[in-house]
Coordinates of N, CA and C in Angstrom, one line a residue:
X62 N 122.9 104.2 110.5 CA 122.6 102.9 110.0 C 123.7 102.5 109.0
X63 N 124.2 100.8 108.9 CA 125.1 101.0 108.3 C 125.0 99.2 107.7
X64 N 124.6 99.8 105.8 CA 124.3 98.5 105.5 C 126.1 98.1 104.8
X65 N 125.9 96.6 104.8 CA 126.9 95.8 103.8 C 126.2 95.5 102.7
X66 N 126.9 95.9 101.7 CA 126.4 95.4 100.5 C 127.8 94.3 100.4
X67 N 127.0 93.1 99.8 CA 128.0 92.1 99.4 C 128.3 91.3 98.2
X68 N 129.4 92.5 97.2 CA 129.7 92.8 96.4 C 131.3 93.0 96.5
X69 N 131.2 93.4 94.9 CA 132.9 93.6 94.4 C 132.9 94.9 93.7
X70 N 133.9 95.9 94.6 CA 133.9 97.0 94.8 C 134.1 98.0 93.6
X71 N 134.3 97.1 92.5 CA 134.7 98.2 91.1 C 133.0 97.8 90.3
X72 N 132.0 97.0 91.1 CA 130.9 96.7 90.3 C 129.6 97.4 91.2
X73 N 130.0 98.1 92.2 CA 128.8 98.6 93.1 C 128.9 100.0 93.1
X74 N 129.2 100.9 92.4 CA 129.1 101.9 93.1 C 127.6 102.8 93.1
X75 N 127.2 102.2 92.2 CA 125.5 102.9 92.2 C 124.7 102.8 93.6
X76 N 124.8 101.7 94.2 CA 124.6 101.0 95.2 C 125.1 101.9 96.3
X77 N 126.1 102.0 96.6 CA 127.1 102.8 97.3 C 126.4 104.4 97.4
X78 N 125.9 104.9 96.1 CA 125.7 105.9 95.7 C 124.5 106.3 96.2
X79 N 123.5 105.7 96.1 CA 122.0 105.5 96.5 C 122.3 105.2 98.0
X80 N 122.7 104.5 98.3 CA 122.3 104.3 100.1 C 123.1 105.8 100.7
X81 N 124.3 106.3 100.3 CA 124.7 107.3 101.4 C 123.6 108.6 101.2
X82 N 123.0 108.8 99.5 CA 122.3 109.9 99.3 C 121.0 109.6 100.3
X83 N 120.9 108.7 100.6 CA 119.9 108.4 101.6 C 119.8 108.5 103.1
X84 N 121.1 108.7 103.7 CA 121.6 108.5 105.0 C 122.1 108.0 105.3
X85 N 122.5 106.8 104.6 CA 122.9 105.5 105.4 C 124.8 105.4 105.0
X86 N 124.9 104.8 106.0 CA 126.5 104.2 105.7 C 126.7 102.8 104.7
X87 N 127.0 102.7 103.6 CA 127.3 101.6 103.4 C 128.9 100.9 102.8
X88 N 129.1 100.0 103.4 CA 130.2 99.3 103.1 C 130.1 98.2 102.1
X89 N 131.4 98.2 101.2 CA 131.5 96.9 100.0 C 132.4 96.1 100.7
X90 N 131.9 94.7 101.1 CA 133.0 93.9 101.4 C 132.4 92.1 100.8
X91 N 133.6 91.2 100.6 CA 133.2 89.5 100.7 C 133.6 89.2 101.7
X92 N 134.4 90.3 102.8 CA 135.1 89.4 103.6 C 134.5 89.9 104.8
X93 N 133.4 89.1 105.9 CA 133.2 89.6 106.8 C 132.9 88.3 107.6
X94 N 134.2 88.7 108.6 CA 134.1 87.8 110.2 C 133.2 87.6 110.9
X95 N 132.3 88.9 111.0 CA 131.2 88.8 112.0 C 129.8 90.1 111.3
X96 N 128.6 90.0 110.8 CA 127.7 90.8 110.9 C 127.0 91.6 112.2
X97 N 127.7 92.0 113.3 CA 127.4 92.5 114.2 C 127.6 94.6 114.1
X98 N 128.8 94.5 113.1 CA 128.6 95.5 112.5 C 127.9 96.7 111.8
X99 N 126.8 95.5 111.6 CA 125.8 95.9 110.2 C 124.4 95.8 110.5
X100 N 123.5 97.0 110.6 CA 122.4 96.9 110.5 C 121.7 96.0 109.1
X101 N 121.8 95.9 108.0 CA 121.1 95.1 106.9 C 122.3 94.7 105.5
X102 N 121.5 94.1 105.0 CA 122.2 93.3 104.0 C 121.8 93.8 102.5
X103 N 122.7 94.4 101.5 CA 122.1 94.5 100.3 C 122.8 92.8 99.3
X104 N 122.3 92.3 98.7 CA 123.1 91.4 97.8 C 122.9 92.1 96.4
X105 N 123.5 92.4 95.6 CA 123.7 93.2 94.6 C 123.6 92.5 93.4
X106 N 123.2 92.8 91.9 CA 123.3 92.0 90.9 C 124.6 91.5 90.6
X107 N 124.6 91.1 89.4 CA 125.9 90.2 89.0 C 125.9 89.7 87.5
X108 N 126.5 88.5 87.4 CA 126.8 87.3 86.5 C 125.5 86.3 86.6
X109 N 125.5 85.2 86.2 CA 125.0 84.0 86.4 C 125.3 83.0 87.7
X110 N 124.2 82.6 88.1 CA 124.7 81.6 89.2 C 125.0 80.3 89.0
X111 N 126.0 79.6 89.8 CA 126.1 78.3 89.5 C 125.1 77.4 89.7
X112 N 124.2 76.4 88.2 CA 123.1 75.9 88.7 C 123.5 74.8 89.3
X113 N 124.6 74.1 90.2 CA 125.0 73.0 91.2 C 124.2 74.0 92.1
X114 N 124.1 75.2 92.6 CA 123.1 75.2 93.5 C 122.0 74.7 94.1
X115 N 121.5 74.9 92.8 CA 119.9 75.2 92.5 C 119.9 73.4 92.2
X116 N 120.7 72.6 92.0 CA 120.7 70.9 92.2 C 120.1 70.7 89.9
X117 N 120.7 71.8 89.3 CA 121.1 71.4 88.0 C 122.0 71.3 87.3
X118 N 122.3 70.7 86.1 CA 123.3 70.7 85.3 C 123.2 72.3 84.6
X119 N 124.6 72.2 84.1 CA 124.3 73.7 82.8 C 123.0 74.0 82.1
X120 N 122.3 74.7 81.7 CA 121.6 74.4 80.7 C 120.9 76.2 80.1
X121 N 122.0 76.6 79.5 CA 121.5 78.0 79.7 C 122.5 78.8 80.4
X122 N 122.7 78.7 80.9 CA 123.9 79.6 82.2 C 124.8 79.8 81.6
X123 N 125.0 81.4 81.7 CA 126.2 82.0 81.0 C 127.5 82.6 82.1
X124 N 128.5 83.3 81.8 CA 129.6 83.1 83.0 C 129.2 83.5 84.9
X125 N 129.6 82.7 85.0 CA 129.1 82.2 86.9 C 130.7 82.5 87.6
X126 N 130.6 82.5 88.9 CA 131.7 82.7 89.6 C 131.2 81.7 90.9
X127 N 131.6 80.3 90.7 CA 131.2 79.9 92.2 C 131.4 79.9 93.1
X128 N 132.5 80.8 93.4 CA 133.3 81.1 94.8 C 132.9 82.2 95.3
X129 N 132.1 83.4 94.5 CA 131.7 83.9 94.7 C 130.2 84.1 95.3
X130 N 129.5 82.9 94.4 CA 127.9 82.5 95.1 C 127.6 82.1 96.1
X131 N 129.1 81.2 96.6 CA 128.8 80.8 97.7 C 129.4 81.2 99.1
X132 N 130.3 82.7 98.6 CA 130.6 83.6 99.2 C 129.4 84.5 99.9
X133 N 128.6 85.0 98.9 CA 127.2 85.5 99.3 C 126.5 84.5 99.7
X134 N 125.8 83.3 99.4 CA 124.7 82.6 100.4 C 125.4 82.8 101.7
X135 N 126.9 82.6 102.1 CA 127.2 82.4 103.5 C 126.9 83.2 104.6
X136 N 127.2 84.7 103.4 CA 126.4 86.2 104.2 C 125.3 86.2 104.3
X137 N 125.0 85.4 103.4 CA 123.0 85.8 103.4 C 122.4 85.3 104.6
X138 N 122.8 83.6 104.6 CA 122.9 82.4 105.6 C 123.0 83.6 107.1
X139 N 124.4 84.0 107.4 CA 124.4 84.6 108.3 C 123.4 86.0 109.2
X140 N 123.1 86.6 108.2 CA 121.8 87.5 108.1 C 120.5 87.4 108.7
X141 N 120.4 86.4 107.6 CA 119.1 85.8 108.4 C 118.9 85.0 109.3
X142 N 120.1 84.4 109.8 CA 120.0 83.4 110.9 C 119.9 84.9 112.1
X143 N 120.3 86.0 111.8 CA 120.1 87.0 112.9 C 118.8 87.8 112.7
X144 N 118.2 87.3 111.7 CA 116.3 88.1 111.2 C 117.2 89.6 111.5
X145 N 118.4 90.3 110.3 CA 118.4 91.3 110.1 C 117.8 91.9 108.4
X146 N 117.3 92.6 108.1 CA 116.7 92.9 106.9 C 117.6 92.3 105.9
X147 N 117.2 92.1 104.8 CA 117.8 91.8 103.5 C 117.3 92.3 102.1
X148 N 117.9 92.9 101.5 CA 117.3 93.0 100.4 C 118.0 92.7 99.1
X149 N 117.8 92.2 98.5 CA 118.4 91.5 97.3 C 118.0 91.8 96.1
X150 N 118.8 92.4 94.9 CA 118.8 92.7 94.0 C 118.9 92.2 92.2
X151 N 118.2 91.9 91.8 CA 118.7 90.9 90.7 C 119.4 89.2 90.9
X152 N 120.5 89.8 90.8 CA 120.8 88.3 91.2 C 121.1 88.3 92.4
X153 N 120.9 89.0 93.4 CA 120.2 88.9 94.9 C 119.3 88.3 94.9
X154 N 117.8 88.8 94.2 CA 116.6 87.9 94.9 C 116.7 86.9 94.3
X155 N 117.5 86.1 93.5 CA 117.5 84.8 92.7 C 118.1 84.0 94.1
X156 N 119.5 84.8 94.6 CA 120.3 84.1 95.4 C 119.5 84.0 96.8
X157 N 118.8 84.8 97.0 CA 117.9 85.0 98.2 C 116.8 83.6 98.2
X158 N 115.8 83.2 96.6 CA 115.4 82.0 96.7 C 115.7 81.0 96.5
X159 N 117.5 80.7 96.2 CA 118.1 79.9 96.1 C 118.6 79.3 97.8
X160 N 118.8 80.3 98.5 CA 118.9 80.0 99.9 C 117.6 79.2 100.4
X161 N 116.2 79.3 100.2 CA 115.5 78.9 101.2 C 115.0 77.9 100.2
X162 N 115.6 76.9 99.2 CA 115.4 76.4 98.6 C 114.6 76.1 96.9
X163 N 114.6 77.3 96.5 CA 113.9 77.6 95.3 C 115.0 76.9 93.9
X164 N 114.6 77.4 93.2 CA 115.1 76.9 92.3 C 115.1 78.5 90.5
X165 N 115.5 77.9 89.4 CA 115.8 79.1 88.9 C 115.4 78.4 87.5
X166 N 114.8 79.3 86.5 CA 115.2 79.2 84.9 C 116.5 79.7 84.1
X167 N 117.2 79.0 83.7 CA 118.7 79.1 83.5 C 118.5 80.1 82.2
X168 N 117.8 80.3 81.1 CA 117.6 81.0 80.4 C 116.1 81.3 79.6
X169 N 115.5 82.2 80.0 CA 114.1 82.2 80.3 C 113.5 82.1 78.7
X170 N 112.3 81.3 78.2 CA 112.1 81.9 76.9 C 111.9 82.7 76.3
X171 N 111.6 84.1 77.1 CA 111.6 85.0 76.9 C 112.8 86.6 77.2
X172 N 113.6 86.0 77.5 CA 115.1 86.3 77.5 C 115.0 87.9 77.0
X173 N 114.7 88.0 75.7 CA 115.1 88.9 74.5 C 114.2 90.2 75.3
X174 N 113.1 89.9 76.3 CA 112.5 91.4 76.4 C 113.1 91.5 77.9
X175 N 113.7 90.4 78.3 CA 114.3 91.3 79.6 C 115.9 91.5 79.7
X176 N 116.3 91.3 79.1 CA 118.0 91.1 78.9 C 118.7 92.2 78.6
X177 N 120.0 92.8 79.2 CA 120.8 94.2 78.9 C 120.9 93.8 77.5
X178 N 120.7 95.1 76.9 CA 121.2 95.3 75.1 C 122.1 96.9 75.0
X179 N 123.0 96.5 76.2 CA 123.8 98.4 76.3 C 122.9 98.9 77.1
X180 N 122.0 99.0 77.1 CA 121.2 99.7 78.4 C 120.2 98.8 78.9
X181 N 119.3 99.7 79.7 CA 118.2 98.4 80.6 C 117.1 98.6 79.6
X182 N 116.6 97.8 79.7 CA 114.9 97.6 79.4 C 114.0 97.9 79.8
X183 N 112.8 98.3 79.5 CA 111.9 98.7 80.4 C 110.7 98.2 80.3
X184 N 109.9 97.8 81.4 CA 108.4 96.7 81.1 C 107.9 97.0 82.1
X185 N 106.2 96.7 81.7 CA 105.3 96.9 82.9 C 105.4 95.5 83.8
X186 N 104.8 95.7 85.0 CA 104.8 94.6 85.6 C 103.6 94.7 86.6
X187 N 103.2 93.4 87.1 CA 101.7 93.7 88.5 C 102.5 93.6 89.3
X188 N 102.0 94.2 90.4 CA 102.2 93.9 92.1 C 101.1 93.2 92.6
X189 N 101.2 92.4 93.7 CA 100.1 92.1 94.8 C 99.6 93.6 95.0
X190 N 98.1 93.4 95.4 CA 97.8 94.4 96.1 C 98.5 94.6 97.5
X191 N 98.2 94.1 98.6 CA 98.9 93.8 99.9 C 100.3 93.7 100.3
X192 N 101.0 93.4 99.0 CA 102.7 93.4 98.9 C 103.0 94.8 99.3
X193 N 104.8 94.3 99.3 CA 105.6 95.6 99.9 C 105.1 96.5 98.8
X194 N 105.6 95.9 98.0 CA 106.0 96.6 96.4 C 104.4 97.3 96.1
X195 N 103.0 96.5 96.0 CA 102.0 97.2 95.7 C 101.6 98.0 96.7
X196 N 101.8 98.0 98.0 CA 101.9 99.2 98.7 C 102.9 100.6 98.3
X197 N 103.6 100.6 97.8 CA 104.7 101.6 97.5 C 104.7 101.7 96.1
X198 N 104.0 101.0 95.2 CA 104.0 101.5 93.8 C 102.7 101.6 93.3
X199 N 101.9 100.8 94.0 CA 100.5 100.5 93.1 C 100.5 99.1 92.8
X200 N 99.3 98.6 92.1 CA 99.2 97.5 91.3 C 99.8 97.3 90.0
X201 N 99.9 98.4 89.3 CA 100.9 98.5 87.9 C 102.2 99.5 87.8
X202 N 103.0 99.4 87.3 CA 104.2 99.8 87.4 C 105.2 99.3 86.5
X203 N 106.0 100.1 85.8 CA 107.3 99.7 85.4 C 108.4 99.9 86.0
X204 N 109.4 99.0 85.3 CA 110.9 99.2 85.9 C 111.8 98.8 85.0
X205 N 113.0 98.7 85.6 CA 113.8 98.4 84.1 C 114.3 97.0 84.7
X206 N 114.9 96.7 83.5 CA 115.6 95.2 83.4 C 116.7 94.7 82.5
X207 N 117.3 94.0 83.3 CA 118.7 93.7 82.8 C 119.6 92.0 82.6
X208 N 118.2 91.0 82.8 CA 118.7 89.7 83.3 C 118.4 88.9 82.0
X209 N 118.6 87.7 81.9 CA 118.1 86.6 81.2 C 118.3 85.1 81.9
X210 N 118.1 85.7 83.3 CA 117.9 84.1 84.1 C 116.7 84.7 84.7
X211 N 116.0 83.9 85.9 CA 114.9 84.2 86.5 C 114.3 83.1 87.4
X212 N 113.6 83.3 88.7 CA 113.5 82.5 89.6 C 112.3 81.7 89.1
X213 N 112.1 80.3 89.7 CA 111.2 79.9 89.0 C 110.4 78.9 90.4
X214 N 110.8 77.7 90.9 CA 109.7 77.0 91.6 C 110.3 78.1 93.2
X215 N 109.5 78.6 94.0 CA 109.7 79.2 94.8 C 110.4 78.8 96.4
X216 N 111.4 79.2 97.3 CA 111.5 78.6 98.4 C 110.7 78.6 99.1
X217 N 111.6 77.9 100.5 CA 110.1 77.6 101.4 C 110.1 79.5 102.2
X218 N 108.7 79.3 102.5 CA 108.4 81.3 103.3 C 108.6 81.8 101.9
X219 N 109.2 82.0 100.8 CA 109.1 82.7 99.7 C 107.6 83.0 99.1
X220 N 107.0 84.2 99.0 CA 105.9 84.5 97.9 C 106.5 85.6 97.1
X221 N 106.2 84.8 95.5 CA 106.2 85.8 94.7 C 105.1 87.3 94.6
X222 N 105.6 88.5 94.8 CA 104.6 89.5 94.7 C 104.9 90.5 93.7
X223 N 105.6 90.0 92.6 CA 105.8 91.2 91.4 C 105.8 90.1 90.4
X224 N 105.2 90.5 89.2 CA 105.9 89.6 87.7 C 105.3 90.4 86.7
X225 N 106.5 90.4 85.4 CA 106.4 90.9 84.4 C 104.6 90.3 83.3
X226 N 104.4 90.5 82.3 CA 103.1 90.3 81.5 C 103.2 89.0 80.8
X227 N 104.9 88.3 81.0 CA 105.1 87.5 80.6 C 105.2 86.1 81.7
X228 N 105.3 86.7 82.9 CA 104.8 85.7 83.9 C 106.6 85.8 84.5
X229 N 107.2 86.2 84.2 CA 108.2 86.4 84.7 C 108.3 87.4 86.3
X230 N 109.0 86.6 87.2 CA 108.8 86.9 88.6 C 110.0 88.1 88.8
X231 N 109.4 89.2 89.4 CA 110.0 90.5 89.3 C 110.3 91.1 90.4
X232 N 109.6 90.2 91.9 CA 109.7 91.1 92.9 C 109.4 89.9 93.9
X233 N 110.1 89.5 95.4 CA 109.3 88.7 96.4 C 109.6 89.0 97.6
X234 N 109.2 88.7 98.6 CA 108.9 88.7 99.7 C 109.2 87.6 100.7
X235 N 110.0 87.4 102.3 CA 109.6 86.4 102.7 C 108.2 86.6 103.7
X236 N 107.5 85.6 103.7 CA 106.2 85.4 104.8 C 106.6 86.3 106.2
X237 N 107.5 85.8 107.0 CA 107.6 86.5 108.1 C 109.1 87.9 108.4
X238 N 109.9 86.7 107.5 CA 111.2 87.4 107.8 C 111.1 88.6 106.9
X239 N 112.3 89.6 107.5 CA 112.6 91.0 106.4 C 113.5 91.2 105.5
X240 N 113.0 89.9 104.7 CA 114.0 89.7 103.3 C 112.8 90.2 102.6
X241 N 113.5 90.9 101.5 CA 112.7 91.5 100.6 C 113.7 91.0 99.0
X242 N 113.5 91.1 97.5 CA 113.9 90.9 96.6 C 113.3 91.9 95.4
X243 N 114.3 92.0 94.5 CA 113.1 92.5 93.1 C 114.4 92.4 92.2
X244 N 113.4 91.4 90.9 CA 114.6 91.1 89.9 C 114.9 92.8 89.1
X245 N 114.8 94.0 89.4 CA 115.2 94.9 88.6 C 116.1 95.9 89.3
X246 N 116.4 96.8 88.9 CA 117.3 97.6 89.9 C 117.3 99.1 90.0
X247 N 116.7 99.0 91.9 CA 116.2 100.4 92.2 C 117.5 101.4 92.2
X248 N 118.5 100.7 92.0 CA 119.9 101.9 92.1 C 119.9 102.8 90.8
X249 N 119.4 102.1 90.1 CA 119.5 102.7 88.5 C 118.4 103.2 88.0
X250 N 117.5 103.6 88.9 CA 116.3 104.5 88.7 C 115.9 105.4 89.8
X251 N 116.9 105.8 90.8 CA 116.7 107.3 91.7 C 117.8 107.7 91.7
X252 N 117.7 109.2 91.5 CA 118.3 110.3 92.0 C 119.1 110.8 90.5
X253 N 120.4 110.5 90.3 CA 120.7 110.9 88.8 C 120.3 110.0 88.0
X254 N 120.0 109.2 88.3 CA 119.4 107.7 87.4 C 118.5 107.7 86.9
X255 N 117.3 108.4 87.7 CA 115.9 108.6 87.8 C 115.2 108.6 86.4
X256 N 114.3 107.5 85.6 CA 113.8 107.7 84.6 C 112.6 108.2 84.4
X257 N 112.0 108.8 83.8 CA 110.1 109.2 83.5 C 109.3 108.1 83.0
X258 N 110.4 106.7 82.7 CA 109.3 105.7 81.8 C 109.5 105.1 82.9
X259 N 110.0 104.8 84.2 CA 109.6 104.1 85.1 C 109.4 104.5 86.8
X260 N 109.0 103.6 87.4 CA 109.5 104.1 88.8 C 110.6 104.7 89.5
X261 N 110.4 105.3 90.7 CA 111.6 105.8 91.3 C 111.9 104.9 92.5
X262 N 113.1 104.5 91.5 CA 113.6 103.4 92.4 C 114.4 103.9 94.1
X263 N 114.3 105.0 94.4 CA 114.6 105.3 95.9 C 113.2 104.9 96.8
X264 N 112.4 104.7 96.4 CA 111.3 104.0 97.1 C 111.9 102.7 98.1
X265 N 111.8 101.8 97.4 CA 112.0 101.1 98.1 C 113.3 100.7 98.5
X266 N 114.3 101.5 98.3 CA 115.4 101.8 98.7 C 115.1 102.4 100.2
X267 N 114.4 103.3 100.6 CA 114.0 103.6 101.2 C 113.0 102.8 102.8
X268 N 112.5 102.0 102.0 CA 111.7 101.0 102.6 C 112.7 100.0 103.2
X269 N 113.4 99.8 102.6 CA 114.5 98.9 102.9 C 115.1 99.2 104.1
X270 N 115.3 100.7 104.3 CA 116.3 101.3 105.3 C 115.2 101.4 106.3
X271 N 114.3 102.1 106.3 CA 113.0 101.9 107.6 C 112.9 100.3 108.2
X272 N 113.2 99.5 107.5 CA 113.2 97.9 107.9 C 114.3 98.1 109.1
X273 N 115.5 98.3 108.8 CA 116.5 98.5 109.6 C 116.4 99.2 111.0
X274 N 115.4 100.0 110.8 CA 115.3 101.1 112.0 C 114.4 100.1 112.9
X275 N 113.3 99.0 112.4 CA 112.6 98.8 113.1 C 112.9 97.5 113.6
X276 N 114.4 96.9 112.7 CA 114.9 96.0 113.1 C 115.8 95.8 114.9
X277 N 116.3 97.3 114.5 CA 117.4 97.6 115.4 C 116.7 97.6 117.1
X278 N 115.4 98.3 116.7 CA 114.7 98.1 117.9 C 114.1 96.8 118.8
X279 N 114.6 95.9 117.8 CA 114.2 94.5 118.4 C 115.1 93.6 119.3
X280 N 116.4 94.3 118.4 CA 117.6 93.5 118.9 C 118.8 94.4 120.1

Protein backbone atom coordinates (compact mmCIF):
# COMPACT_ATOMS: atom_id res chain seq x y z
CA UNK A 1 0.00 0.00 0.00
CA UNK A 2 1.28 3.22 -0.68
CA UNK A 3 -0.29 6.35 0.80
CA UNK A 4 0.67 10.31 -0.24
CA UNK A 5 0.62 12.42 2.32
CA UNK A 6 0.29 15.98 0.99
CA UNK A 7 2.59 17.86 2.90
CA UNK A 8 5.99 19.61 3.25
CA UNK A 9 8.57 17.37 3.91
CA UNK A 10 10.62 19.03 6.92
CA UNK A 11 6.83 19.24 8.64
CA UNK A 12 5.68 15.41 8.32
CA UNK A 13 7.81 13.23 9.59
CA UNK A 14 5.67 11.80 12.41
CA UNK A 15 3.24 10.94 9.68
CA UNK A 16 5.88 9.35 7.68
CA UNK A 17 6.78 7.58 10.92
CA UNK A 18 3.44 6.01 11.82
CA UNK A 19 2.35 4.82 8.37
CA UNK A 20 5.72 2.75 7.56
CA UNK A 21 5.64 1.34 11.39
CA UNK A 22 2.42 0.16 10.13
CA UNK A 23 3.27 -1.31 6.71
CA UNK A 24 2.56 1.00 4.49
CA UNK A 25 4.71 2.97 2.03
CA UNK A 26 4.25 6.56 2.34
CA UNK A 27 5.42 9.37 0.18
CA UNK A 28 5.66 13.47 0.98
CA UNK A 29 4.98 15.24 -2.09
CA UNK A 30 2.77 18.86 -3.48
CA UNK A 31 3.74 17.86 -6.70
CA UNK A 32 1.67 15.09 -8.17
CA UNK A 33 0.78 14.65 -12.01
CA UNK A 34 -1.33 11.80 -11.61
CA UNK A 35 -2.81 9.79 -8.25
CA UNK A 36 -2.68 6.49 -9.97
CA UNK A 37 0.24 5.80 -7.88
CA UNK A 38 -1.34 5.92 -4.65
CA UNK A 39 -3.62 3.90 -2.85
CA UNK A 40 -5.04 6.82 -0.21
CA UNK A 41 -4.55 10.28 0.76
CA UNK A 42 -3.36 11.61 4.15
CA UNK A 43 -3.83 15.71 4.29
CA UNK A 44 -1.72 16.57 7.26
CA UNK A 45 -2.02 19.48 9.80
CA UNK A 46 -0.55 22.87 9.27
CA UNK A 47 -0.99 26.76 9.54
CA UNK A 48 -4.31 28.52 9.11
CA UNK A 49 -6.39 28.43 6.07
CA UNK A 50 -7.19 31.14 3.77
CA UNK A 51 -10.79 32.25 4.75
CA UNK A 52 -11.30 33.50 0.71
CA UNK A 53 -12.05 29.82 0.77
CA UNK A 54 -14.45 29.34 2.97
CA UNK A 55 -16.16 32.81 1.12
CA UNK A 56 -14.84 35.18 4.33
CA UNK A 57 -12.95 38.08 5.06
CA UNK A 58 -9.97 37.78 7.87
CA UNK A 59 -11.37 37.62 11.04
CA UNK A 60 -9.20 35.68 13.37
CA UNK A 61 -6.91 33.86 10.95
CA UNK A 62 -3.47 33.67 11.86
CA UNK A 63 -0.49 32.86 9.14
CA UNK A 64 -2.11 31.02 6.04
CA UNK A 65 -0.24 29.92 2.88
CA UNK A 66 -2.65 30.13 -0.05
CA UNK A 67 -0.74 28.46 -2.49
CA UNK A 68 -0.42 25.97 -0.57
CA UNK A 69 -4.32 25.38 0.36
CA UNK A 70 -5.07 25.31 -2.83
CA UNK A 71 -2.32 23.06 -3.67
CA UNK A 72 -4.00 20.48 -1.27
CA UNK A 73 -7.87 20.96 -2.25
CA UNK A 74 -6.60 20.12 -5.87
CA UNK A 75 -5.21 16.66 -4.40
CA UNK A 76 -8.04 16.23 -2.39
CA UNK A 77 -10.46 17.31 -5.46
CA UNK A 78 -8.42 14.65 -7.35
CA UNK A 79 -8.85 11.79 -4.70
CA UNK A 80 -12.05 11.89 -4.39
CA UNK A 81 -13.22 12.38 -7.78
CA UNK A 82 -11.45 8.64 -7.88
CA UNK A 83 -13.59 7.46 -4.27
CA UNK A 84 -9.92 6.66 -3.01
CA UNK A 85 -9.83 6.84 0.87
CA UNK A 86 -8.89 10.12 2.56
CA UNK A 87 -8.01 10.89 5.67
CA UNK A 88 -7.40 14.24 6.92
CA UNK A 89 -5.79 15.51 9.77
CA UNK A 90 -6.31 18.77 11.70
CA UNK A 91 -6.21 21.12 9.19
CA UNK A 92 -6.97 18.20 6.84
CA UNK A 93 -10.44 17.60 8.11
CA UNK A 94 -11.01 21.50 8.11
CA UNK A 95 -9.65 21.38 4.40
CA UNK A 96 -11.64 18.21 3.67
CA UNK A 97 -15.06 20.33 4.75
CA UNK A 98 -13.97 23.19 3.09
CA UNK A 99 -13.93 21.01 -0.21
CA UNK A 100 -17.60 19.84 -0.08
CA UNK A 101 -18.54 23.13 0.93
CA UNK A 102 -18.53 23.76 4.66
CA UNK A 103 -17.32 26.56 6.13
CA UNK A 104 -14.95 27.23 9.38
CA UNK A 105 -14.60 29.35 12.77
CA UNK A 106 -11.61 31.50 12.21
CA UNK A 107 -10.87 31.75 15.94
CA UNK A 108 -13.03 29.71 18.17
CA UNK A 109 -14.13 31.25 21.59
CA UNK A 110 -12.84 28.85 23.20
CA UNK A 111 -9.38 28.75 21.62
CA UNK A 112 -7.37 28.73 25.03
CA UNK A 113 -8.44 24.86 25.86
CA UNK A 114 -7.65 23.69 22.43
CA UNK A 115 -4.58 25.52 21.17
CA UNK A 116 -0.67 24.37 21.21
CA UNK A 117 1.02 25.94 24.41
CA UNK A 118 4.62 24.03 23.58
CA UNK A 119 2.86 20.91 23.75
CA UNK A 120 -0.67 19.45 22.89
CA UNK A 121 -3.60 19.57 25.06
CA UNK A 122 -5.61 17.03 26.12
CA UNK A 123 -9.64 16.85 26.31
CA UNK A 124 -12.31 14.48 26.50
CA UNK A 125 -14.57 14.26 23.69
CA UNK A 126 -18.08 12.16 22.51
CA UNK A 127 -18.17 9.97 19.62
CA UNK A 128 -21.46 8.88 17.71
CA UNK A 129 -22.21 5.60 18.76
CA UNK A 130 -22.38 4.17 15.04
CA UNK A 131 -19.31 6.33 13.85
CA UNK A 132 -15.98 5.19 12.66
CA UNK A 133 -14.44 6.79 15.62
CA UNK A 134 -17.21 5.39 18.31
CA UNK A 135 -16.68 2.04 16.83
CA UNK A 136 -12.91 2.07 17.53
CA UNK A 137 -12.88 4.19 20.67
CA UNK A 138 -16.10 4.02 22.42
CA UNK A 139 -18.53 6.83 23.15
CA UNK A 140 -15.98 8.82 25.42
CA UNK A 141 -12.45 9.35 24.79
CA UNK A 142 -9.66 11.71 24.85
CA UNK A 143 -7.06 13.00 22.51
CA UNK A 144 -4.84 15.76 22.25
CA UNK A 145 -5.12 19.06 20.56
CA UNK A 146 -3.33 21.57 18.92
CA UNK A 147 -5.64 24.18 16.87
CA UNK A 148 -7.43 27.36 17.43
CA UNK A 149 -9.57 27.38 14.22
CA UNK A 150 -12.35 24.77 13.81
CA UNK A 151 -15.05 23.58 11.40
CA UNK A 152 -18.24 24.98 11.80
CA UNK A 153 -21.52 24.97 9.23
CA UNK A 154 -20.89 21.43 7.77
CA UNK A 155 -20.46 20.29 3.83
CA UNK A 156 -22.65 18.76 1.74
CA UNK A 157 -22.28 14.33 2.64
CA UNK A 158 -20.38 15.76 5.68
CA UNK A 159 -21.59 14.40 9.38
CA UNK A 160 -20.06 15.61 12.27
CA UNK A 161 -19.27 12.39 14.59
CA UNK A 162 -16.76 13.61 17.30
CA UNK A 163 -16.84 17.00 19.47
CA UNK A 164 -15.08 18.30 22.31
CA UNK A 165 -17.56 19.25 25.82
CA UNK A 166 -17.38 22.47 24.41
CA UNK A 167 -19.22 21.69 21.21
CA UNK A 168 -16.22 21.88 19.30
CA UNK A 169 -16.19 19.45 16.23
CA UNK A 170 -13.28 16.83 16.62
CA UNK A 171 -13.91 14.08 14.26
CA UNK A 172 -16.16 13.56 10.73
CA UNK A 173 -17.08 11.39 8.32
CA UNK A 174 -18.35 11.49 4.72
CA UNK A 175 -22.07 9.75 4.31
CA UNK A 176 -20.94 7.40 1.50
CA UNK A 177 -17.54 8.25 0.44
CA UNK A 178 -14.10 7.00 2.41
CA UNK A 179 -13.07 10.38 3.59
CA UNK A 180 -12.67 10.24 7.08
CA UNK A 181 -11.22 13.52 9.35
CA UNK A 182 -10.40 14.23 13.04
CA UNK A 183 -9.35 17.71 14.31
CA UNK A 184 -6.49 15.96 16.64
CA UNK A 185 -3.53 14.01 15.75
CA UNK A 186 -3.31 10.24 15.75
CA UNK A 187 0.51 10.57 14.66
CA UNK A 188 1.34 12.04 17.97
CA UNK A 189 -0.31 9.49 20.05
CA UNK A 190 1.01 5.79 18.79
CA UNK A 191 3.95 4.05 19.04
CA UNK A 192 6.85 6.48 20.66
CA UNK A 193 4.20 9.12 21.01
CA UNK A 194 1.83 6.95 22.71
CA UNK A 195 0.25 8.80 25.85
CA UNK A 196 -1.73 7.08 28.98
CA UNK A 197 -3.97 10.36 29.25
CA UNK A 198 -5.24 9.62 25.86
CA UNK A 199 -5.98 7.26 23.01
CA UNK A 200 -3.87 5.34 20.83
CA UNK A 201 -3.77 7.04 18.05
CA UNK A 202 -2.49 3.91 15.64
CA UNK A 203 -6.11 2.93 15.73
CA UNK A 204 -7.43 4.71 13.41
CA UNK A 205 -4.38 5.01 11.61
CA UNK A 206 -4.96 1.71 11.09
CA UNK A 207 -8.47 1.89 9.98
CA UNK A 208 -7.47 4.19 7.60
CA UNK A 209 -5.15 1.66 5.91
CA UNK A 210 -7.85 -1.29 5.87
CA UNK A 211 -10.04 1.45 3.88
CA UNK A 212 -7.26 1.12 1.27
CA UNK A 213 -7.27 -2.58 1.10
CA UNK A 214 -10.97 -2.56 0.56
CA UNK A 215 -10.66 0.19 -1.73
CA UNK A 216 -8.16 -1.45 -3.98
CA UNK A 217 -10.57 -4.24 -4.49
CA UNK A 218 -13.04 -2.18 -6.18
CA UNK A 219 -10.91 -0.51 -8.58
Amino acid sequence: MKVLIAGEKDKTSNYVNAMEKLGADAEVSLHVPSITSYDGLILPGGGDIDPRLFGQLPRGTRAFDPVLDRVQLAILKAFILDRKPVLGICKGMQLINIFFGGDMVQDLPTAKAHEYVGRDQIHETLAGEESVLGRLYGRQFAVNSAHHQGVDLAGRGILYTQSAADGVVEGLEHNFLPVIGVQWHPERLCFEHKREDAVDGSMILKYFLGTLKAAEKLH
